[in-house]
Each structure stands twice: as C-alpha cells, then as structure tokens.
mmCIF file of C-alpha atoms and ligand atoms in Angstrom:
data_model
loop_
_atom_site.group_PDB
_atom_site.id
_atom_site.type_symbol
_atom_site.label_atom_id
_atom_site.label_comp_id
_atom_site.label_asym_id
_atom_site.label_seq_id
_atom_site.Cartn_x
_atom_site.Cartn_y
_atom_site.Cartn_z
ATOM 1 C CA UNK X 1 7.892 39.495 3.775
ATOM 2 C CA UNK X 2 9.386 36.612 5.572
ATOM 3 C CA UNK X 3 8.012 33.196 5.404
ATOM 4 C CA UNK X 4 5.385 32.974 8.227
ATOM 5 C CA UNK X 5 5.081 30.003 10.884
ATOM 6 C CA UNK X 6 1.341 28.847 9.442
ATOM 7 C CA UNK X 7 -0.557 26.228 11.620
ATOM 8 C CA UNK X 8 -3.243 25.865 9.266
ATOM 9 C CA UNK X 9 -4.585 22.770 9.802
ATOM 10 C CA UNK X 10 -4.212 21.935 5.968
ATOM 11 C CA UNK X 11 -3.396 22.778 3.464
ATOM 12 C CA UNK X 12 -0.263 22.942 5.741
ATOM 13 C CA UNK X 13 3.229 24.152 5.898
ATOM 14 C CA UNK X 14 5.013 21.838 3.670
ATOM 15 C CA UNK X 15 9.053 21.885 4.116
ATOM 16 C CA UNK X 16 11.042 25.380 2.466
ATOM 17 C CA UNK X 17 13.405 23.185 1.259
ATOM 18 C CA UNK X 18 10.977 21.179 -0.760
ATOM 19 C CA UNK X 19 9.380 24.351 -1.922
ATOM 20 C CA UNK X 20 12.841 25.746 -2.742
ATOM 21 C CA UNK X 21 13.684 22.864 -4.844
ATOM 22 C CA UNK X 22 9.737 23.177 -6.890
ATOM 23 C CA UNK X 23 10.872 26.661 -7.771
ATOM 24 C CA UNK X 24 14.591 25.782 -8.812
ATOM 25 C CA UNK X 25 12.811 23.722 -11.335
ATOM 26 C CA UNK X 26 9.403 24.959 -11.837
ATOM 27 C CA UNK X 27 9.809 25.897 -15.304
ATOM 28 C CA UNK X 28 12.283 23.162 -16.894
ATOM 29 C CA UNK X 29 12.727 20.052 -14.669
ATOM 30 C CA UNK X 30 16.340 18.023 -14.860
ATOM 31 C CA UNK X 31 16.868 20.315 -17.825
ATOM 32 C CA UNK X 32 13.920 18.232 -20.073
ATOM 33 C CA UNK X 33 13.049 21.620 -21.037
ATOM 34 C CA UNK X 34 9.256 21.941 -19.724
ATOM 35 C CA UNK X 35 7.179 21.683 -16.508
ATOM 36 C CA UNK X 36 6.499 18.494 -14.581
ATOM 37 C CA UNK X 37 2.760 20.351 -14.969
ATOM 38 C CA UNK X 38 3.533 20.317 -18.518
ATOM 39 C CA UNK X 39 4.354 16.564 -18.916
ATOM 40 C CA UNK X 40 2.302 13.835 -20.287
ATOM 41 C CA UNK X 41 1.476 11.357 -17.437
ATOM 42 C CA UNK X 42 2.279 8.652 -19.880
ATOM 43 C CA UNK X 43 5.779 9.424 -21.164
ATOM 44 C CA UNK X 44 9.114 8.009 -19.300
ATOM 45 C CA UNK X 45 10.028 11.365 -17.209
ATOM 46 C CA UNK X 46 6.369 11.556 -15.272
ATOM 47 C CA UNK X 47 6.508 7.764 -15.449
ATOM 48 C CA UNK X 48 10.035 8.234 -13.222
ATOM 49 C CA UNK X 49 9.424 10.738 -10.991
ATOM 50 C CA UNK X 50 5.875 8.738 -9.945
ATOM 51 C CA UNK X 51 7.710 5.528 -9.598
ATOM 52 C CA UNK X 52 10.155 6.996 -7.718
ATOM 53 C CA UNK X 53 7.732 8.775 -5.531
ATOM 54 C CA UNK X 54 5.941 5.445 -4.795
ATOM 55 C CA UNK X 55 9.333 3.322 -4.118
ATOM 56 C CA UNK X 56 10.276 6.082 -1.197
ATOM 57 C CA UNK X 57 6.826 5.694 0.079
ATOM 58 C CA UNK X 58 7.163 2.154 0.198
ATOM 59 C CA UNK X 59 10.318 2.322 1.626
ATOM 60 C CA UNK X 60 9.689 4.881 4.317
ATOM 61 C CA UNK X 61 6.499 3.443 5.489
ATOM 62 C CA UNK X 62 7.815 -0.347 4.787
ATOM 63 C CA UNK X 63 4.765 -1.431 2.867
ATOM 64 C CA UNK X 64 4.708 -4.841 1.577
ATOM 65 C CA UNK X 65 4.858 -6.612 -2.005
ATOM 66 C CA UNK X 66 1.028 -7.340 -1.444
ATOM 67 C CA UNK X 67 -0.062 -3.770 -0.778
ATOM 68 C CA UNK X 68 -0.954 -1.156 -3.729
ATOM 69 C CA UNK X 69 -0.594 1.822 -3.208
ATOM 70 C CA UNK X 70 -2.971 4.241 -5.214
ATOM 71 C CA UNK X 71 -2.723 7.909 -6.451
ATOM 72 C CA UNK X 72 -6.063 9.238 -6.086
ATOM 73 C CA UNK X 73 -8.129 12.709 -6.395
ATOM 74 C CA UNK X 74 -10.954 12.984 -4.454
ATOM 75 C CA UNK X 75 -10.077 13.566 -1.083
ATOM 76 C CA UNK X 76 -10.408 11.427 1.604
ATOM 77 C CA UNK X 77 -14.364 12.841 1.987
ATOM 78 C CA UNK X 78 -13.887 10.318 -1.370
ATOM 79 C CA UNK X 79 -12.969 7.318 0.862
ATOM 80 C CA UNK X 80 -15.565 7.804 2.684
ATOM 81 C CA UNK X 81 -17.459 6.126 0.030
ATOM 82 C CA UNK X 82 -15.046 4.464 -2.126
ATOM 83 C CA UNK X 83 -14.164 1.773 1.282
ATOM 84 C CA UNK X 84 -17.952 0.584 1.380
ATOM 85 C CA UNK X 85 -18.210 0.603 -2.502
ATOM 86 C CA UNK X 86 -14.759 -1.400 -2.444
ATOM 87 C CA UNK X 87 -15.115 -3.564 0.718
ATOM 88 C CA UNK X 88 -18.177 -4.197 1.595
ATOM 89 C CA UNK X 89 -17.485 -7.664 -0.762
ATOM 90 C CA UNK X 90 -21.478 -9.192 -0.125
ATOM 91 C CA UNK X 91 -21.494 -8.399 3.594
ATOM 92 C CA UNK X 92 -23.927 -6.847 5.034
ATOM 93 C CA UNK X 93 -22.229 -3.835 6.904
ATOM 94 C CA UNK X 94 -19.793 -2.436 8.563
ATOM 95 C CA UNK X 95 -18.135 -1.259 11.948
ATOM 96 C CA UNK X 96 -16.608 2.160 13.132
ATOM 97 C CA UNK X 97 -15.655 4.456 15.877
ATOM 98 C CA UNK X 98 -17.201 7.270 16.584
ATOM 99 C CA UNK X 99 -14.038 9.626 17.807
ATOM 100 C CA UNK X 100 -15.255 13.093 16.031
ATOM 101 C CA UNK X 101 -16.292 15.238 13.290
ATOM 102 C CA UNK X 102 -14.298 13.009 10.229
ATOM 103 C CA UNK X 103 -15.285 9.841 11.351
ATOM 104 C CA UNK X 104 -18.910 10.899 11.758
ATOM 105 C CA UNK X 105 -18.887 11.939 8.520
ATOM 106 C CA UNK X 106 -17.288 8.517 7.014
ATOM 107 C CA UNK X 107 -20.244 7.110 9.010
ATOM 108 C CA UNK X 108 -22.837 9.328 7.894
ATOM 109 C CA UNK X 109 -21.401 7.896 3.889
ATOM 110 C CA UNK X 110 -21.502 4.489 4.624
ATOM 111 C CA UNK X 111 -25.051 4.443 5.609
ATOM 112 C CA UNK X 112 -25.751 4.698 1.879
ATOM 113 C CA UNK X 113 -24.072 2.004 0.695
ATOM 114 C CA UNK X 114 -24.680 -0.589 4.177
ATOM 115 C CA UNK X 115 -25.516 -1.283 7.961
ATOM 116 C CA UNK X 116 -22.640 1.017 10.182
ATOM 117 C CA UNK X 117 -22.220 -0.720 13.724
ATOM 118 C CA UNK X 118 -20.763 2.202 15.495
ATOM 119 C CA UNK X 119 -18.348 0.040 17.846
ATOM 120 C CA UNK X 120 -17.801 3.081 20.146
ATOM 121 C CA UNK X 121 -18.199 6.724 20.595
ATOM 122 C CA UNK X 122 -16.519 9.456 22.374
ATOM 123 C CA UNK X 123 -19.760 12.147 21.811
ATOM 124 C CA UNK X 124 -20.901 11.938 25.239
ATOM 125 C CA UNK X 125 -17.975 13.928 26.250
ATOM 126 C CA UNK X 126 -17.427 16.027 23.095
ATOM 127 C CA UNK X 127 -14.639 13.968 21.500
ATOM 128 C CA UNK X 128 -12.267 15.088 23.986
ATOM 129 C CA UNK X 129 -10.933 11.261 24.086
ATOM 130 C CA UNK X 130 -10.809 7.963 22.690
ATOM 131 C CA UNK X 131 -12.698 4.803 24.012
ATOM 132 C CA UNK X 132 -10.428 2.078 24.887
ATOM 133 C CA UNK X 133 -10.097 -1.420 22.880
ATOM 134 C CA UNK X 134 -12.020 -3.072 25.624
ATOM 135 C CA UNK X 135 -15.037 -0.368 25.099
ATOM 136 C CA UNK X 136 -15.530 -1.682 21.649
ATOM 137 C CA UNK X 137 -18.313 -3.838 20.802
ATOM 138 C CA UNK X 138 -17.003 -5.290 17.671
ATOM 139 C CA UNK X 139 -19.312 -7.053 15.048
ATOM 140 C CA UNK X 140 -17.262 -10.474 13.853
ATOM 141 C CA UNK X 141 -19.240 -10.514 10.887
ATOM 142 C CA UNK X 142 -18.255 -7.427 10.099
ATOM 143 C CA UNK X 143 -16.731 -5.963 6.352
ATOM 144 C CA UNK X 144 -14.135 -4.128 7.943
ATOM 145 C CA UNK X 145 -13.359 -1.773 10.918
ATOM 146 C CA UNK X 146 -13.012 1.895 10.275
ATOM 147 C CA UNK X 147 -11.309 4.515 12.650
ATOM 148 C CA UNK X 148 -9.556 7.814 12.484
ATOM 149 C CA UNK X 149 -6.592 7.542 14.398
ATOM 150 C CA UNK X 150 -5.964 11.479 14.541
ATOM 151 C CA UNK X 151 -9.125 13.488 14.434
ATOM 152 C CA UNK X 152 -7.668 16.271 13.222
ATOM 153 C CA UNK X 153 -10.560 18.861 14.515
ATOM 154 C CA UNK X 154 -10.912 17.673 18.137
ATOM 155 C CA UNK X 155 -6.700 16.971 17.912
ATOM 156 C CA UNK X 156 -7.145 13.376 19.631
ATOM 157 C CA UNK X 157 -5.255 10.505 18.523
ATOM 158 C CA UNK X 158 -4.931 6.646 18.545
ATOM 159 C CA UNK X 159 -1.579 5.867 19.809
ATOM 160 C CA UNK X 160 -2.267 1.879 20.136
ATOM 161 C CA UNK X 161 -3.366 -0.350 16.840
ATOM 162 C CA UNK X 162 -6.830 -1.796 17.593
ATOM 163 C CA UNK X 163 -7.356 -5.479 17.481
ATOM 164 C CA UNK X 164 -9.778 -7.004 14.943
ATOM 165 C CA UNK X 165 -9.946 -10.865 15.284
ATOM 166 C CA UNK X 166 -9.141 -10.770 11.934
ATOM 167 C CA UNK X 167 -11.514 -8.524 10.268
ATOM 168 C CA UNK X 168 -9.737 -5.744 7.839
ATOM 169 C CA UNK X 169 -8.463 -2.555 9.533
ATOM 170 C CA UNK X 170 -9.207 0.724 7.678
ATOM 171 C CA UNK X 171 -7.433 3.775 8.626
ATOM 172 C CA UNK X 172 -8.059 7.195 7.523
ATOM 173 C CA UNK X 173 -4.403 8.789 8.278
ATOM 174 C CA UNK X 174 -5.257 12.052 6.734
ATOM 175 C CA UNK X 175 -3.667 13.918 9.704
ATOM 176 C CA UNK X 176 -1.112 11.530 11.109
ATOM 177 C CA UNK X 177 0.527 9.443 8.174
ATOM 178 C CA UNK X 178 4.155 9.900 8.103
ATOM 179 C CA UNK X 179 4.283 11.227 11.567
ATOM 180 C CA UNK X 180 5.504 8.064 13.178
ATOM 181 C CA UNK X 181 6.348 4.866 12.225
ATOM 182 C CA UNK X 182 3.236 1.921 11.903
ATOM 183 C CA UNK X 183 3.175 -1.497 10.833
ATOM 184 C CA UNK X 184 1.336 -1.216 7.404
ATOM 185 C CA UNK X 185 0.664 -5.254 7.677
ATOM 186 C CA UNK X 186 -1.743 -5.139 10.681
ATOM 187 C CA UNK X 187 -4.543 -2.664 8.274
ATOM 188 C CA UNK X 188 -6.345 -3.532 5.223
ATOM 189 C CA UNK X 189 -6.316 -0.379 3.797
ATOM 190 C CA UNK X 190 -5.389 3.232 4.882
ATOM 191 C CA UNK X 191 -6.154 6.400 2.990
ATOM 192 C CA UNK X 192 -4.640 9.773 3.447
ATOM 193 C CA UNK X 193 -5.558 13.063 1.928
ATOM 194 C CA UNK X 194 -2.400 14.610 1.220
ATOM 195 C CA UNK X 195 -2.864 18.391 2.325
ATOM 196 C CA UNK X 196 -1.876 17.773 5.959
ATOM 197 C CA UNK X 197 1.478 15.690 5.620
ATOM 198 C CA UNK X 198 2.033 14.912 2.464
ATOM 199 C CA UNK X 199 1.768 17.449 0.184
ATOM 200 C CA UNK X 200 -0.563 19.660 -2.308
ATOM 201 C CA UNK X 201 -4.569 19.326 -1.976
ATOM 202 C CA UNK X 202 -5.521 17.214 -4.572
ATOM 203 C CA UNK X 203 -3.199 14.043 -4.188
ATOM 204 C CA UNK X 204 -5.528 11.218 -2.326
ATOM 205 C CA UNK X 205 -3.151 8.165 -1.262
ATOM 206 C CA UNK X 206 -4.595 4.515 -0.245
ATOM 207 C CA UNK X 207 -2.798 1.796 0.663
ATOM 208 C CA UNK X 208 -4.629 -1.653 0.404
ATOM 209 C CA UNK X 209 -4.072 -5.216 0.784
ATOM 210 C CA UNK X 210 -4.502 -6.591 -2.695
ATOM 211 C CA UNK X 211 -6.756 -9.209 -1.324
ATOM 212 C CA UNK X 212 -9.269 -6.837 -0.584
ATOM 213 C CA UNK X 213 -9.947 -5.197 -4.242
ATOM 214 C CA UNK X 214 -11.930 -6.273 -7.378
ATOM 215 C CA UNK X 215 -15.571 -6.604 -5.532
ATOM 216 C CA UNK X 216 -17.341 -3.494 -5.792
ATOM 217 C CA UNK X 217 -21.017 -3.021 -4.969
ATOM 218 C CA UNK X 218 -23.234 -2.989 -8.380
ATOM 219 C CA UNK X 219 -23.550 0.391 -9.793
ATOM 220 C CA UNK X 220 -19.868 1.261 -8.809
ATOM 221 C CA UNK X 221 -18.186 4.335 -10.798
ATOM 222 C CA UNK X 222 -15.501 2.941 -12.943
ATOM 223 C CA UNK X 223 -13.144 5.887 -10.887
ATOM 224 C CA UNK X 224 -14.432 4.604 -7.312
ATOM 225 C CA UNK X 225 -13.387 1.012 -8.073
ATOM 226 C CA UNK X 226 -9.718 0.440 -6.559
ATOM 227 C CA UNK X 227 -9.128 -2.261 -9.361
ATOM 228 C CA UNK X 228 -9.116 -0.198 -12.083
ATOM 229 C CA UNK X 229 -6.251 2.052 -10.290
ATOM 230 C CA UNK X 230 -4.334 -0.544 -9.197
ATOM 231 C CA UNK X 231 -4.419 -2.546 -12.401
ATOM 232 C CA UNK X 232 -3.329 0.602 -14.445
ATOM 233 C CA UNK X 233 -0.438 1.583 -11.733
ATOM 234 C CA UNK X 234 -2.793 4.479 -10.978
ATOM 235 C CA UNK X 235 -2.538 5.997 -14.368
ATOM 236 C CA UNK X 236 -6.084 4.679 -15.621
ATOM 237 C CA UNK X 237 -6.905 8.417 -16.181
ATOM 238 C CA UNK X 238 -4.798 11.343 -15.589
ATOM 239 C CA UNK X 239 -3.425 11.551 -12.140
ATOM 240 C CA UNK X 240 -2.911 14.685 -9.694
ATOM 241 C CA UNK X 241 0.771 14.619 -11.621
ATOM 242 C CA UNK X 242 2.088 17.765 -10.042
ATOM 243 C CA UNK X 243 0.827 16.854 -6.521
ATOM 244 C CA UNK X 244 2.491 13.250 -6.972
ATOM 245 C CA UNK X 245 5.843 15.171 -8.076
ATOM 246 C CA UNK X 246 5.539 17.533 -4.752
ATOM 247 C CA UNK X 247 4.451 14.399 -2.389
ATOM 248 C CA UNK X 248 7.613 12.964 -4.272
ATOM 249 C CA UNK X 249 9.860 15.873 -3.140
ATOM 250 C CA UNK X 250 8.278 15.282 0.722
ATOM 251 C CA UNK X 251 9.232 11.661 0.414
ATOM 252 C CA UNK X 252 12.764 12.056 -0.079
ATOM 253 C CA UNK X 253 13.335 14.908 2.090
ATOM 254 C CA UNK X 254 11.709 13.014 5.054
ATOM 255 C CA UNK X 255 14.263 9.935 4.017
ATOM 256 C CA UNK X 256 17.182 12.789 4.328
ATOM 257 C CA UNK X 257 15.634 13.608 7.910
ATOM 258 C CA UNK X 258 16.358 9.990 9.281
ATOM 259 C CA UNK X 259 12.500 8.651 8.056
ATOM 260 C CA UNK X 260 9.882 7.906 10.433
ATOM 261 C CA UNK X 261 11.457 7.115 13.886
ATOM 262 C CA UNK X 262 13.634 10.514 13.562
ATOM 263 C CA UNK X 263 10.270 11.981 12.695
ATOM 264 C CA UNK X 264 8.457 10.737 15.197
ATOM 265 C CA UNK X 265 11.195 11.571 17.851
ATOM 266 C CA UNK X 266 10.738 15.745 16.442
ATOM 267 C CA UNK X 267 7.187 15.356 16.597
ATOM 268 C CA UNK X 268 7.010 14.082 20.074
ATOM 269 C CA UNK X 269 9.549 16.894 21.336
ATOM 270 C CA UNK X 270 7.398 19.715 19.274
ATOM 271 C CA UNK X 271 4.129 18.708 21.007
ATOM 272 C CA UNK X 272 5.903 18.414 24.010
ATOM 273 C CA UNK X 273 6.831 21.434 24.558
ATOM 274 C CA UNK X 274 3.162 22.759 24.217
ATOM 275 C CA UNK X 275 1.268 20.116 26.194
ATOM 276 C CA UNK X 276 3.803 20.802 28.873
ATOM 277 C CA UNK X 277 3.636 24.375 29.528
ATOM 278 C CA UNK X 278 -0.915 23.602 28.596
ATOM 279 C CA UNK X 279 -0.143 21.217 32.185
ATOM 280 C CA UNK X 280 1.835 24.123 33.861
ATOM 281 C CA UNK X 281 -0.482 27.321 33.690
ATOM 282 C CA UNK X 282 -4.280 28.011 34.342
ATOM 283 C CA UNK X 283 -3.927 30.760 32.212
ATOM 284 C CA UNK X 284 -4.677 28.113 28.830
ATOM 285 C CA UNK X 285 -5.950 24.821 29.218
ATOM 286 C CA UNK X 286 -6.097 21.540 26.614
ATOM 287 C CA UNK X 287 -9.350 20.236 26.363
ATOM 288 C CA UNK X 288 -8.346 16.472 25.489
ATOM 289 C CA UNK X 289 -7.525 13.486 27.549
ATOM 290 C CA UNK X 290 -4.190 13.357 28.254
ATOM 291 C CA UNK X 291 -3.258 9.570 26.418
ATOM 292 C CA UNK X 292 -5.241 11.111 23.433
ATOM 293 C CA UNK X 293 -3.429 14.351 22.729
ATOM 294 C CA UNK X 294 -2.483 14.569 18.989
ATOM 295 C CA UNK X 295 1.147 14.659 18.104
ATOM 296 C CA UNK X 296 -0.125 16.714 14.801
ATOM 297 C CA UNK X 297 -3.341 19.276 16.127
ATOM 298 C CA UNK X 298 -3.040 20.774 19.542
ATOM 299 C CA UNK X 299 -6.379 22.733 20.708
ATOM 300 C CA UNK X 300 -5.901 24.831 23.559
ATOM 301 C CA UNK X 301 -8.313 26.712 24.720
ATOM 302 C CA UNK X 302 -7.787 30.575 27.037
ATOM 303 C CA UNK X 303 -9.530 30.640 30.303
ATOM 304 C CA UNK X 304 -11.114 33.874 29.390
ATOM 305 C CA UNK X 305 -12.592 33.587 25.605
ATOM 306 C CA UNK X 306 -13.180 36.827 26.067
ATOM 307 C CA UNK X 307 -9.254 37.113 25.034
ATOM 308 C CA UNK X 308 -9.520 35.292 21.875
ATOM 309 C CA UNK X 309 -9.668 37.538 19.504
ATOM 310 C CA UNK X 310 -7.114 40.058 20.882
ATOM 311 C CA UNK X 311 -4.392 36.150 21.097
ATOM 312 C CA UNK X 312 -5.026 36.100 17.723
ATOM 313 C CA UNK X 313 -4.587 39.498 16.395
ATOM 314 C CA UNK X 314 -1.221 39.353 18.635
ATOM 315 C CA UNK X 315 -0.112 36.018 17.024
ATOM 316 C CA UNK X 316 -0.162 37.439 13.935
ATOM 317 C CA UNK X 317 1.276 40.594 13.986
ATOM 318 C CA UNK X 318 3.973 38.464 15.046
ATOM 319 C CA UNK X 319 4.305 36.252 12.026
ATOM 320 C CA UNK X 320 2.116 32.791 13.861
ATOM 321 C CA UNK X 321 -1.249 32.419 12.022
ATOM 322 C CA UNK X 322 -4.138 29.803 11.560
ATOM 323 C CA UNK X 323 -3.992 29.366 15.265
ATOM 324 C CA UNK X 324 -8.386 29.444 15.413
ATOM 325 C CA UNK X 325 -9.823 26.715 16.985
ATOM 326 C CA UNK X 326 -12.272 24.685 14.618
ATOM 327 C CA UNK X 327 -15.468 26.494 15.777
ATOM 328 C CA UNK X 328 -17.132 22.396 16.985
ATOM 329 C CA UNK X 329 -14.306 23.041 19.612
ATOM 330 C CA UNK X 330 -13.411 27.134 20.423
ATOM 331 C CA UNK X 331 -10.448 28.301 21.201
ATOM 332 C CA UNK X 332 -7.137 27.724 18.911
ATOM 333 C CA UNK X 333 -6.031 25.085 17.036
ATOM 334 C CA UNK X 334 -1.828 25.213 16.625
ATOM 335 C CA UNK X 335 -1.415 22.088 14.085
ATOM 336 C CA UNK X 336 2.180 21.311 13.881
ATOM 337 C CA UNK X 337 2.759 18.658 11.035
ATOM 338 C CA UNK X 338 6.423 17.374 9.996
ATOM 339 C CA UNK X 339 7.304 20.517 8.049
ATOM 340 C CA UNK X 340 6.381 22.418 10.941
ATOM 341 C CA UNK X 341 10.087 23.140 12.656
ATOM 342 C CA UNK X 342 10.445 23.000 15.904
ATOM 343 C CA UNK X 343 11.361 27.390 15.927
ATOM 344 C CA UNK X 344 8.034 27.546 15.016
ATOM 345 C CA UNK X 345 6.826 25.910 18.211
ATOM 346 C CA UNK X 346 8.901 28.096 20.566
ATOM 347 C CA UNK X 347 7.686 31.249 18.902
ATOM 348 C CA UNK X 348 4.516 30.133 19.450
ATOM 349 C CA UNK X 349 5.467 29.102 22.880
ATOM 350 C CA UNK X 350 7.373 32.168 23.289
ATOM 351 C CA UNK X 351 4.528 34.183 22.799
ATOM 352 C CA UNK X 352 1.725 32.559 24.666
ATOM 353 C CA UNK X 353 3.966 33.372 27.852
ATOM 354 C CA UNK X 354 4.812 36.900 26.661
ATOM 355 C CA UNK X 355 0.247 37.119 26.382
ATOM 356 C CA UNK X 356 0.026 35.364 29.718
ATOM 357 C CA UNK X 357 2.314 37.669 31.297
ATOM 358 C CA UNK X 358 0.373 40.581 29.812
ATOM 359 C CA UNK X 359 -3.115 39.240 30.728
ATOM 360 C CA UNK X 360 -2.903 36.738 33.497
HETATM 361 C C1 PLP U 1 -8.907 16.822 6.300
HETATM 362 C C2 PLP U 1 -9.448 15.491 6.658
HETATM 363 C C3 PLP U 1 -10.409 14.860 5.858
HETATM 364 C C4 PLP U 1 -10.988 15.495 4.618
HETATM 365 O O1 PLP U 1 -10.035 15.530 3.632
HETATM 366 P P1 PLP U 1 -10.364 16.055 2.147
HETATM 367 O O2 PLP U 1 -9.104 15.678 1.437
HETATM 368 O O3 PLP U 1 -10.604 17.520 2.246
HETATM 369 O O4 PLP U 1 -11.546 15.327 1.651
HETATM 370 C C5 PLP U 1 -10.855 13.619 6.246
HETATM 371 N N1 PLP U 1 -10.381 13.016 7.340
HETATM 372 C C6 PLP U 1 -9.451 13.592 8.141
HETATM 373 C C7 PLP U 1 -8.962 12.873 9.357
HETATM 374 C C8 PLP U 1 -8.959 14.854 7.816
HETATM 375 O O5 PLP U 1 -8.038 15.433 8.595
#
C-alpha cells in the first residue's frame, strides 16, 4: 500500500524523505558498519551526529550562547514537574493560563510542588479561545509564567508573546515548535515533546536560560534536575540516541526547506485552505475563535454528528486517517504539522466537498 496522509495528532507524519534516508542507513550508518541504535552514546560518531543535531537546532531556532538546550525522555507530562522542581528557586509559587486540557494538567502537577495562580482561563467557554494579555492577572512575585501556546486538543493557539514584567516565560511548544519562527530570548525555558514536530516519541527537548538552573526543590531526582543534563551535554545517562539521530534528520531537512519563515509561510497556506472553506459552508463548522485557530490542529466539527462515523469511514477508504476529534471536543481533529504536505490538505479538502455534496 501507498503511504497514507495520517493526521494523527502525534506521533505524527514525519517527512518521507527523512524516513527514506533512516532506511538507506538503518543498518550501517556513513558506512561505520552498525546502527546509530547500535552505537555507544559516548563514542565520537553518536557524539557527531548529536552535536550536529543540536547546532541545526540552534541555528534554525536562533537560540543564544546562554541557552542549553537539553535531550530529555520523559515527555513533556515530565515538564510538567521538572519546571516547578527546577524553577521554583525559594518562591513561593507560580502563575499559568488556563487555555485547555495540557495546561490543566501542567497545573494540576505544579500544585504538588507550590501555590499555581491561574492568571486566566478560557473554561467558561470550553477552550474554544484564548484570553487576551490584558485579561491576565499576573502575580509579580511570581517563579515563572507558564502557557501552552498551541493546545493541541482544543487546536487554539497563541499567536502574540505574552508580556511578563520580567518574570521567566515558560512555554510548552509540544505542538507548535518549529512551525514558525519565535524569539527564543523573550522565554526562560520552553519544552517540547518531540512526537508532534520533531520527531520519534521518546525525545523530550528544553531550552533554558542558563540563569535559571542549579536550584532544585529538596528531594529532587538526580534525572529531574536540569543541571545535571546540562553540565554533562545531556549525556549524564543514556539519551533517546535514535530519536536525537531522527530529530537530527528533521533539523536539516527543515534547513533544506528555507527554515522557519518558509515554514511558517506553508503552514499558514495549509491551514488556510481549511479554515477558509470551515468560513464558507454550514455544512462543517470550526469551533474556535477565529484569532486562536491553530496553524498545527484544526477541529471541525459536522452539523449533523449523526454523520460522523460514516466522514470517517469515507476518509479512510480514501487513504486520510486520524481525522477523530479528541472526544473533550467531538467531531474531527485534521492536525497538519510541517511534514504534513500541502496534497495532503487538498485531499482532505477535496473530499470534505465531495461528502458535503453527497450529504448536504
Ligand atoms: C502531546 C502534548 C503533551 C504530552 O506530551 P507527552 O510527550 O506525551 O508527555 C503535552 N503538552 C502538549 C501541548 C502536547 O501537545
């Protein structure tokens, strides 16, 4: 069979091209003769491809001298706790938005560790938006701010870069790293689980200001402290090496691509073309303010449910699957990362008019 156009919200699509390139060397990489799964994290050809990897991040993203950037397991349901543990630093709490189910949960983690000022919510009207910076009721004592800027179930994103007077910005990217470009200096720290658009599950990646690290809370897990990773170039214990080579392979085919503003251009036109024809029919409808709608997750929802089912069943016998809606929200889900090209989005487009037609 064919490769398939799969919106899975992640793990996601990654690029054929990278994949192509994994297999061409899956079992003996640069002619060394073994697997990049195979190599010691320690010896000078892992050592390469994971400096390498981190140099294109750096360069891509333009993250400064002062910022480390970390190779993590974990997850980001990891950072959840690791940011308290790590920057906390003998205050007594922290603040956050509430804009959906991930940041709730990075709430919900903090709580154990100390006081969450929840600057904002969006609940009252089911995360379908985002409050506005003047909506915020910031605490300047705070340890930090936390937000998601894509909430990658309710598909509404940040588009702006909060102000914080100052106080450390964390950001978890998971869903919208490396979709546009961002000025790395205005956070603290940002954290990205890399199974939306980076690469395999298993590869955490968190950028910090080195300023930040090397006060954990008492009782911190030697793994959870960011000082240890940083201090041993992320090699303190064996890292995620194949997921690092992969993320590697991303890196440098999003530098072939023009980098982030050429990326950001595609994504724009891809979600474009859905949130346009969402605006010109009753038949489907998007369920999230219209300065919030994600670049990377587009819900839409079918005015008769009833339908569901049979859109689905359609969609895939035509080669266009994960398209279920998260079940907090209904409907479909179509999440269109980088890798995602743009054919994929006119098939998809291509046949919600052909079921429209049929049904409306
Ligand atoms: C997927 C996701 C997570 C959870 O990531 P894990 O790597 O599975 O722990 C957290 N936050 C956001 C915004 C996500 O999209």
């Amino acid at each position: 069979m064919e490769r398939i156009y799969n919106f899975s919200a992640g793990p996601a699509v990654l690029p054929r091209e990278v994949l192509e390139q994994a297999r061409d060397e899956l079992v003996n990489w640069q002619g060394c003769g073994m697997s990049v799964m195979e190599m010691s994290h320690r010896g000078k050809e892992f050592m390469g491809i994971a400096a390498q990897a981190e140099s294109d991040l750096r360069e891509l993203m333009g993250i400064p001298a002062n910022y480390k950037v970390l190779f993590l397991q974990g997850g980001a349901s990891s950072q959840f706790a690791m940011v308290p543990m790590n920057l906390l630093r003998g205050k007594k709490g922290a603040d956050y938005l509430n804009t959906g189910e991930w940041s709730k949960k990075a709430i919900k983690e903090c709580k154990k560790y100390g006081a969450v000022n929840v600057v904002a919510s969006s609940e009252d009207r089911n995360f379908s938006y985002a409050p506005t910076q003047e909506q915020w009721q910031l605490d300047k004592d705070a340890a930090y701010v936390h937000y998601t800027p894509n909430e990658t179930i309710g598909g509404v994103e940040i588009f702006w870069t909060p102000q914080t007077g100052g106080v450390p910005l964390v950001a978890d990217m998971s869903s919208t790293i490396l979709s546009r470009p961002m000025d790395v200096t205005e956070y603290g720290l940002i954290y990205a689980g890399a199974q939306k658009n980076i690469g395999p599950a298993g590869l955490t990646i968190v950028i910090v200001r080195e300023d930040l690290i090397g006060e954990t809370l008492p009782g911190t897990p030697t793994m959870f402290d960011y000082k240890i990773h940083a201090d041993a170039e992320s090699m303190y214990n064996t890292p995620p090496t194949y997921g690092i080579y992969i993320a590697g392979l991303v890196f440098k085919w999003l530098k072939a691509r023009g980098g982030l503003a050429a990326m950001e251009q595609t994504n724009v036109a891809k979600a474009g073309l859905l949130y346009d024809y969402l605006d010109a029919t009753d038949f489907y409808a998007s369920p999230v303010a219209r300065e919030n709608r994600s670049r990377m997750n587009v819900p839409f929802t079918l005015s008769a449910p009833a339908l569901d089912e049979e859109f689905l069943k359609g969609a895939k016998a035509r080669g266009l699957l994960q398209l279920k809606g998260h079940r907090s929200v209904g409907g479909m889900r179509a999440s269109i990362y980088n890798a995602m090209p743009i054919e994929g989005v006119q098939a998809l487009l291509g046949y919600m008019k052909e079921f429209e037609k049929r049904h409306g």
